[in-house]
Short mmCIF file of C-alpha atoms and ligand atoms in Angstrom, two decimals:
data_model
loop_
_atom_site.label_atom_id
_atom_site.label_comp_id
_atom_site.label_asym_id
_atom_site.label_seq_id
_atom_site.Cartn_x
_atom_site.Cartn_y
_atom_site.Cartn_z
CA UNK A 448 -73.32 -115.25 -59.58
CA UNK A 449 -71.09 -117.20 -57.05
CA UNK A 450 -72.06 -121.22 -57.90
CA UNK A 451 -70.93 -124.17 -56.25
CA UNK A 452 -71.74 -127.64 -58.02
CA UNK A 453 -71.42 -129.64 -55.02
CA UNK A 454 -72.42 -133.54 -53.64
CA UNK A 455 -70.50 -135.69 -51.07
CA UNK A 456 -70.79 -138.72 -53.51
CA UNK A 457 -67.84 -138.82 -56.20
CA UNK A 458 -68.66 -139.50 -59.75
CA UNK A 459 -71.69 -138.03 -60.24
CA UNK A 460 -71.07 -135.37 -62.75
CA UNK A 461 -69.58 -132.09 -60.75
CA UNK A 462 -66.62 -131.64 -62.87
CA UNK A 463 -68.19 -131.99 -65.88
CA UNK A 464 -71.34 -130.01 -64.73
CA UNK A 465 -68.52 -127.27 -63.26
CA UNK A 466 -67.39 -127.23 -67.24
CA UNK A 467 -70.24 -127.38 -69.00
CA UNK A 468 -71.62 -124.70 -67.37
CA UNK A 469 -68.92 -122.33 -67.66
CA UNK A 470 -68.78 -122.44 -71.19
CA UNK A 471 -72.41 -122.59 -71.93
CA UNK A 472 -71.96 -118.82 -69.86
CA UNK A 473 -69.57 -117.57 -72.16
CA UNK A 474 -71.42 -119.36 -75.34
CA UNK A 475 -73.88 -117.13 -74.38
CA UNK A 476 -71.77 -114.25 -74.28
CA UNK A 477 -70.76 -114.18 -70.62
CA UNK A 478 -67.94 -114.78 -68.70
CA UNK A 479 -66.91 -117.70 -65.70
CA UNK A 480 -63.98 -118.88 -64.03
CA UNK A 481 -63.86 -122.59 -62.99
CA UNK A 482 -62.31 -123.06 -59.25
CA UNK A 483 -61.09 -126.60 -58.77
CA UNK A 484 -61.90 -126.96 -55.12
CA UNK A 485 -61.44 -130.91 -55.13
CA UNK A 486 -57.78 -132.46 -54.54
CA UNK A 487 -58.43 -135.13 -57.55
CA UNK A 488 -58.26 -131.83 -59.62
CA UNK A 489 -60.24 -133.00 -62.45
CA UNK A 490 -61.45 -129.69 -63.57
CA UNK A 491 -57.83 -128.74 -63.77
CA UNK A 492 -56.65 -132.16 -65.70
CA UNK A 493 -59.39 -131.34 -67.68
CA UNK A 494 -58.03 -127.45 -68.69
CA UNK A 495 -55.06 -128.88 -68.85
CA UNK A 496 -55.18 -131.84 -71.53
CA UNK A 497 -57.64 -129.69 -73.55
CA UNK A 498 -54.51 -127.09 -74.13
CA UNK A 499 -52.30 -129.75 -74.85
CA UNK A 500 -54.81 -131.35 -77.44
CA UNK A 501 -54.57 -127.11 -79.00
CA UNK A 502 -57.87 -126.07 -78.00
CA UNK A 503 -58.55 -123.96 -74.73
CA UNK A 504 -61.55 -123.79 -72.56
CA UNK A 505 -63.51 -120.59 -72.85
CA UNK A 506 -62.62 -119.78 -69.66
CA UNK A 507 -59.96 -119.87 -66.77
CA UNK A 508 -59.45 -122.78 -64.21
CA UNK A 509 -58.04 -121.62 -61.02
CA UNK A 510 -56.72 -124.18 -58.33
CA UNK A 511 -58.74 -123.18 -55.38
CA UNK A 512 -57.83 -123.09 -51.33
CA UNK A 513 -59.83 -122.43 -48.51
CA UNK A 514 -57.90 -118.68 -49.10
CA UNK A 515 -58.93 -118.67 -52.75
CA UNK A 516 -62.46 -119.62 -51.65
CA UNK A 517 -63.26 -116.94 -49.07
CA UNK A 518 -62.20 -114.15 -51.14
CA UNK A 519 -64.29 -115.59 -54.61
CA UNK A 520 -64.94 -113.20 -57.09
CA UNK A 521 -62.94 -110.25 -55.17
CA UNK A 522 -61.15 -108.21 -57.96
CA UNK A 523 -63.14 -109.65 -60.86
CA UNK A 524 -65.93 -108.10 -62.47
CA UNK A 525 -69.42 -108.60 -60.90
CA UNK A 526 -70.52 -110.27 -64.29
CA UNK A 527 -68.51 -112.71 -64.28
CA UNK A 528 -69.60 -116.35 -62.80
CA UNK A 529 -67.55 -117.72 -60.09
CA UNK A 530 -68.11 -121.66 -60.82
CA UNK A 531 -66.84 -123.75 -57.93
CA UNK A 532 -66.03 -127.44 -58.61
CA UNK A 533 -66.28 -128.88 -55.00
CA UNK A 534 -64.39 -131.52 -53.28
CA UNK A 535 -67.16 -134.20 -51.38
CA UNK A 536 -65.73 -133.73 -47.74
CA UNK A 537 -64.24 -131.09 -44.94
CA UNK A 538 -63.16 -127.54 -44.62
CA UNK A 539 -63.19 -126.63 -48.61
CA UNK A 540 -66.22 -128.18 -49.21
CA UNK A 541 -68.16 -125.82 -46.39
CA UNK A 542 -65.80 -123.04 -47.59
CA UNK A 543 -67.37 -123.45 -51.39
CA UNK A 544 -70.76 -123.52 -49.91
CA UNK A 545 -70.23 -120.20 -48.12
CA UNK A 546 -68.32 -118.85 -50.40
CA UNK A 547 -71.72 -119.51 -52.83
CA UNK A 548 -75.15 -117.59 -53.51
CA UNK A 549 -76.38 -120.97 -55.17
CA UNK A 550 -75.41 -124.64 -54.49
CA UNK A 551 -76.23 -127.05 -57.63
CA UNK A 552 -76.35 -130.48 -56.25
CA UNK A 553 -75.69 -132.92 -59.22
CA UNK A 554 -77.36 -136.52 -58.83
CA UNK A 555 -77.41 -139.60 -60.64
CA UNK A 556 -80.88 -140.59 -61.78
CA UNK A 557 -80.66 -143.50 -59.07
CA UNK A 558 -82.98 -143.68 -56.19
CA UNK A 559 -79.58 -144.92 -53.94
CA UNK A 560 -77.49 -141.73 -55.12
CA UNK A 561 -80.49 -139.84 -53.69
CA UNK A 562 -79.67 -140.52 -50.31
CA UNK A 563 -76.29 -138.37 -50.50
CA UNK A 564 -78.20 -135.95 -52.35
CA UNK A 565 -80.44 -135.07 -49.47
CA UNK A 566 -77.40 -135.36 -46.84
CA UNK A 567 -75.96 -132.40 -49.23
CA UNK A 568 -78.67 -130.33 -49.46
CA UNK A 569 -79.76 -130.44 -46.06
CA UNK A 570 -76.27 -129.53 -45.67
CA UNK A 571 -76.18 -126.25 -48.03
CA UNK A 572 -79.86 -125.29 -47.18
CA UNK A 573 -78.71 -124.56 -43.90
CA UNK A 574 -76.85 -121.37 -45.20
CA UNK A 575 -77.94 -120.90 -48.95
CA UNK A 576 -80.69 -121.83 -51.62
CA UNK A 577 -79.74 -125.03 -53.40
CA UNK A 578 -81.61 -127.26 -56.02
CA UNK A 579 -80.90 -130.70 -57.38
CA UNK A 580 -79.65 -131.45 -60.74
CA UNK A 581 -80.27 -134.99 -62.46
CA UNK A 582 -77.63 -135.78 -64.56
CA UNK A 583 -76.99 -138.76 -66.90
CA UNK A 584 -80.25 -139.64 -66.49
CA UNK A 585 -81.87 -142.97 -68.31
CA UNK A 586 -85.32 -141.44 -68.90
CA UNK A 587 -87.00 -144.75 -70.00
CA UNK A 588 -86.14 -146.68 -66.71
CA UNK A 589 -87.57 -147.38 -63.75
CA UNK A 590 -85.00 -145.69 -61.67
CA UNK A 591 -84.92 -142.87 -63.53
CA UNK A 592 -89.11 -142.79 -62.53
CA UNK A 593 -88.67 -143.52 -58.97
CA UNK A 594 -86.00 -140.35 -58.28
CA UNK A 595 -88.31 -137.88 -59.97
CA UNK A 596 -91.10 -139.38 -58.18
CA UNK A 597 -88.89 -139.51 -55.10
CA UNK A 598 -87.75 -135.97 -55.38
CA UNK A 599 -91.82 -134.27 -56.31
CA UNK A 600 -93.02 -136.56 -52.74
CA UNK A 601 -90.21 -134.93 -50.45
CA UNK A 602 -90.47 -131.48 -52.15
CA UNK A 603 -86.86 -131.18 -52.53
CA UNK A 604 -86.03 -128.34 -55.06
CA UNK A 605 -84.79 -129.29 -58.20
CA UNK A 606 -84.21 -127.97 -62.00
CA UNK A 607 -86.37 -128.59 -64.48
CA UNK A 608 -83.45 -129.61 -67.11
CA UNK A 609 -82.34 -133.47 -66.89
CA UNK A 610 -79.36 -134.39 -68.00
CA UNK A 611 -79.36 -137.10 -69.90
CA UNK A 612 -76.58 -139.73 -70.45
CA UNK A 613 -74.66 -139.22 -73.26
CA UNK A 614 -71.98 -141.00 -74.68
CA UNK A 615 -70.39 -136.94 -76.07
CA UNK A 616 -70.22 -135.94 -72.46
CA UNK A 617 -68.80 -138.55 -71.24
CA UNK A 618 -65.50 -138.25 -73.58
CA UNK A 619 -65.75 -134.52 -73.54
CA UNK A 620 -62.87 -134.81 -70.97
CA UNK A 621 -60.00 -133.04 -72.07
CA UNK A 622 -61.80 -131.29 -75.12
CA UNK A 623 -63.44 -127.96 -74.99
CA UNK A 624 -67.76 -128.98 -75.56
CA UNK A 625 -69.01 -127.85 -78.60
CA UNK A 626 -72.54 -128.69 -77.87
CA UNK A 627 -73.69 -128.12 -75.04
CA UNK A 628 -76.92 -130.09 -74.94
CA UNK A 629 -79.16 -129.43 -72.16
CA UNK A 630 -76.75 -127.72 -70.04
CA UNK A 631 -77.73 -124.41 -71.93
CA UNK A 632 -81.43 -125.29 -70.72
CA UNK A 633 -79.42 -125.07 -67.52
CA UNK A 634 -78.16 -122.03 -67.70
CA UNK A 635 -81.70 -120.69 -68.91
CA UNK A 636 -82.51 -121.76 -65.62
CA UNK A 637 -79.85 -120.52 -63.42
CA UNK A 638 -79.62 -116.97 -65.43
CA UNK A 639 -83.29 -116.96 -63.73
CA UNK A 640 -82.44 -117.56 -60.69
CA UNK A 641 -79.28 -115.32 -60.45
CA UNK A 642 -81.44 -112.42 -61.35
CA UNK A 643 -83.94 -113.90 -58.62
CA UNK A 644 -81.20 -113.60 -56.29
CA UNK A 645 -79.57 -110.19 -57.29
CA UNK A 646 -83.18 -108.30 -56.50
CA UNK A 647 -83.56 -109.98 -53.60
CA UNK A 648 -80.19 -108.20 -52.39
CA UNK A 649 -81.25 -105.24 -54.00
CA UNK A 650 -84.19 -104.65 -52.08
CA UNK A 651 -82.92 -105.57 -48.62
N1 ADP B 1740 -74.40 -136.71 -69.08
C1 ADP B 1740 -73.47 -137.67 -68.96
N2 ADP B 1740 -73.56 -138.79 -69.72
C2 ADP B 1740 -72.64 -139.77 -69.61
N3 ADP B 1740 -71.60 -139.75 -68.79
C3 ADP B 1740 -71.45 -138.66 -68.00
C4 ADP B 1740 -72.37 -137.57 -68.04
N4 ADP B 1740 -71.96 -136.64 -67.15
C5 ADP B 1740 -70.83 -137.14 -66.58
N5 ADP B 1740 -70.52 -138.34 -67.07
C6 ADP B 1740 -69.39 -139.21 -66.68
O1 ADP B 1740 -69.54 -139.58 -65.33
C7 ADP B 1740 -68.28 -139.72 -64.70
C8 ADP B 1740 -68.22 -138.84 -63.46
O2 ADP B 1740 -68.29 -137.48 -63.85
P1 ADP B 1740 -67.44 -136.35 -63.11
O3 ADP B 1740 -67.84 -135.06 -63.70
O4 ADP B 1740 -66.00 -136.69 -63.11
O5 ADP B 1740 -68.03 -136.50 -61.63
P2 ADP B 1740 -67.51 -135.90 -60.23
O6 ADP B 1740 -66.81 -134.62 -60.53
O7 ADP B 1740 -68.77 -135.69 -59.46
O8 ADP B 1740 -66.65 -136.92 -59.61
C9 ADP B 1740 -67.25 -139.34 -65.75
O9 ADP B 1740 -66.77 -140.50 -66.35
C10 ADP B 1740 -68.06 -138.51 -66.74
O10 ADP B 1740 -67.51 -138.54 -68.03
MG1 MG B 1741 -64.85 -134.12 -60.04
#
């Protein structure tokens, strides 16, 4: 499964989505790579300070280039997930999308954020399925109400798991996540929809 956790606003939860995910894969027994796709190379910084604090990732984070990107997952094994951490503008961030059989577009439970949400998935839908993710959500609050209402009224896809904000996940920069929370509700959900996609291949 090629993923790309993509959004053209900044700060709302790629990276950390991009890492999460990963090692919820292998907690499960899998395997992923991480490609950091976005010039602030947080997924990297984040690989990077977790080795230096003497505990690795579960998995690999690769710089990525527009190269990189159009050959993803060539000379690995089919299992493995190809994560791609994507930049919020130009040439990579197409090249991630293509690159991709699945675009996760993470979202901030605020009706504003929404906005950018729809720009990207109008964007991604034009070549490949893509759902919304809702991420550090507030679920008592009124905003957090009016983008699930928002989302059900337009029909836009999204995944059943919310995110919720948590104070763990927000330091868990730099440290490899030892829970995982709901982002292994995630995966449940994107396992399904990777098979979805493989016998859809399989029967063209
Ligand atoms: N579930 C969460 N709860 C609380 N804070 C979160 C959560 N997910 C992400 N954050 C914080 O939100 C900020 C932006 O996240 P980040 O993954 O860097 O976003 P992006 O890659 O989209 O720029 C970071 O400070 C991160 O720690
Ligand atoms: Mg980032």
């Amino acid at each position: 499964m090629k993923l790309a956790v993509a959004n053209i606003k900044g700060g709302v939860a790629k990276t950390t989505s991009s890492i999460y995910v990963a090692e919820a894969i292998v907690h499960r027994g899998g395997s992923a790579i991480v490609y950091d796709a976005d010039p602030q190379s947080s997924a990297s910084l984040w690989a990077d300070a977790a080795r230096d604090n003497g505990e690795e990732l579960g998995f690999e984070v690769r710089p990525a280039n527009l190269s990189t990107l159009s050959r993803l997952g060539r000379g690995e094994s089919p299992e493995a997930w190809q994560i791609v951490d994507a930049p919020p503008q130009g040439k990579l961030l197409q090249a991630a999308i293509e690159a991709s059989d699945f675009v996760l577009i993470p979202t901030s439970d605020s009706p504003m954020d929404l906005q950018q949400a729809w720009a990207m998935m109008d964007e991604a839908r034009a070549s490949r399925p893509a759902a919304v993710l809702v991420v550090r959500a507030e679920p008592h609050t009124t905003a957090y109400r009016q983008t699930i209402n928002a989302l059900a009224e337009a029909n836009t896809p999204r995944f059943d798991t919310i995110i919720p904000k948590r104070q763990a996940i927000k330091k868990a920069l730099g440290s490899r996540p030892h829970r995982l929370y709901e982002y292994r509700d995630l995966l449940t959900e994107l396992v399904a929809i990777a098979k979805d996609l493989s016998g859809g291949r399989a029967e063209r």
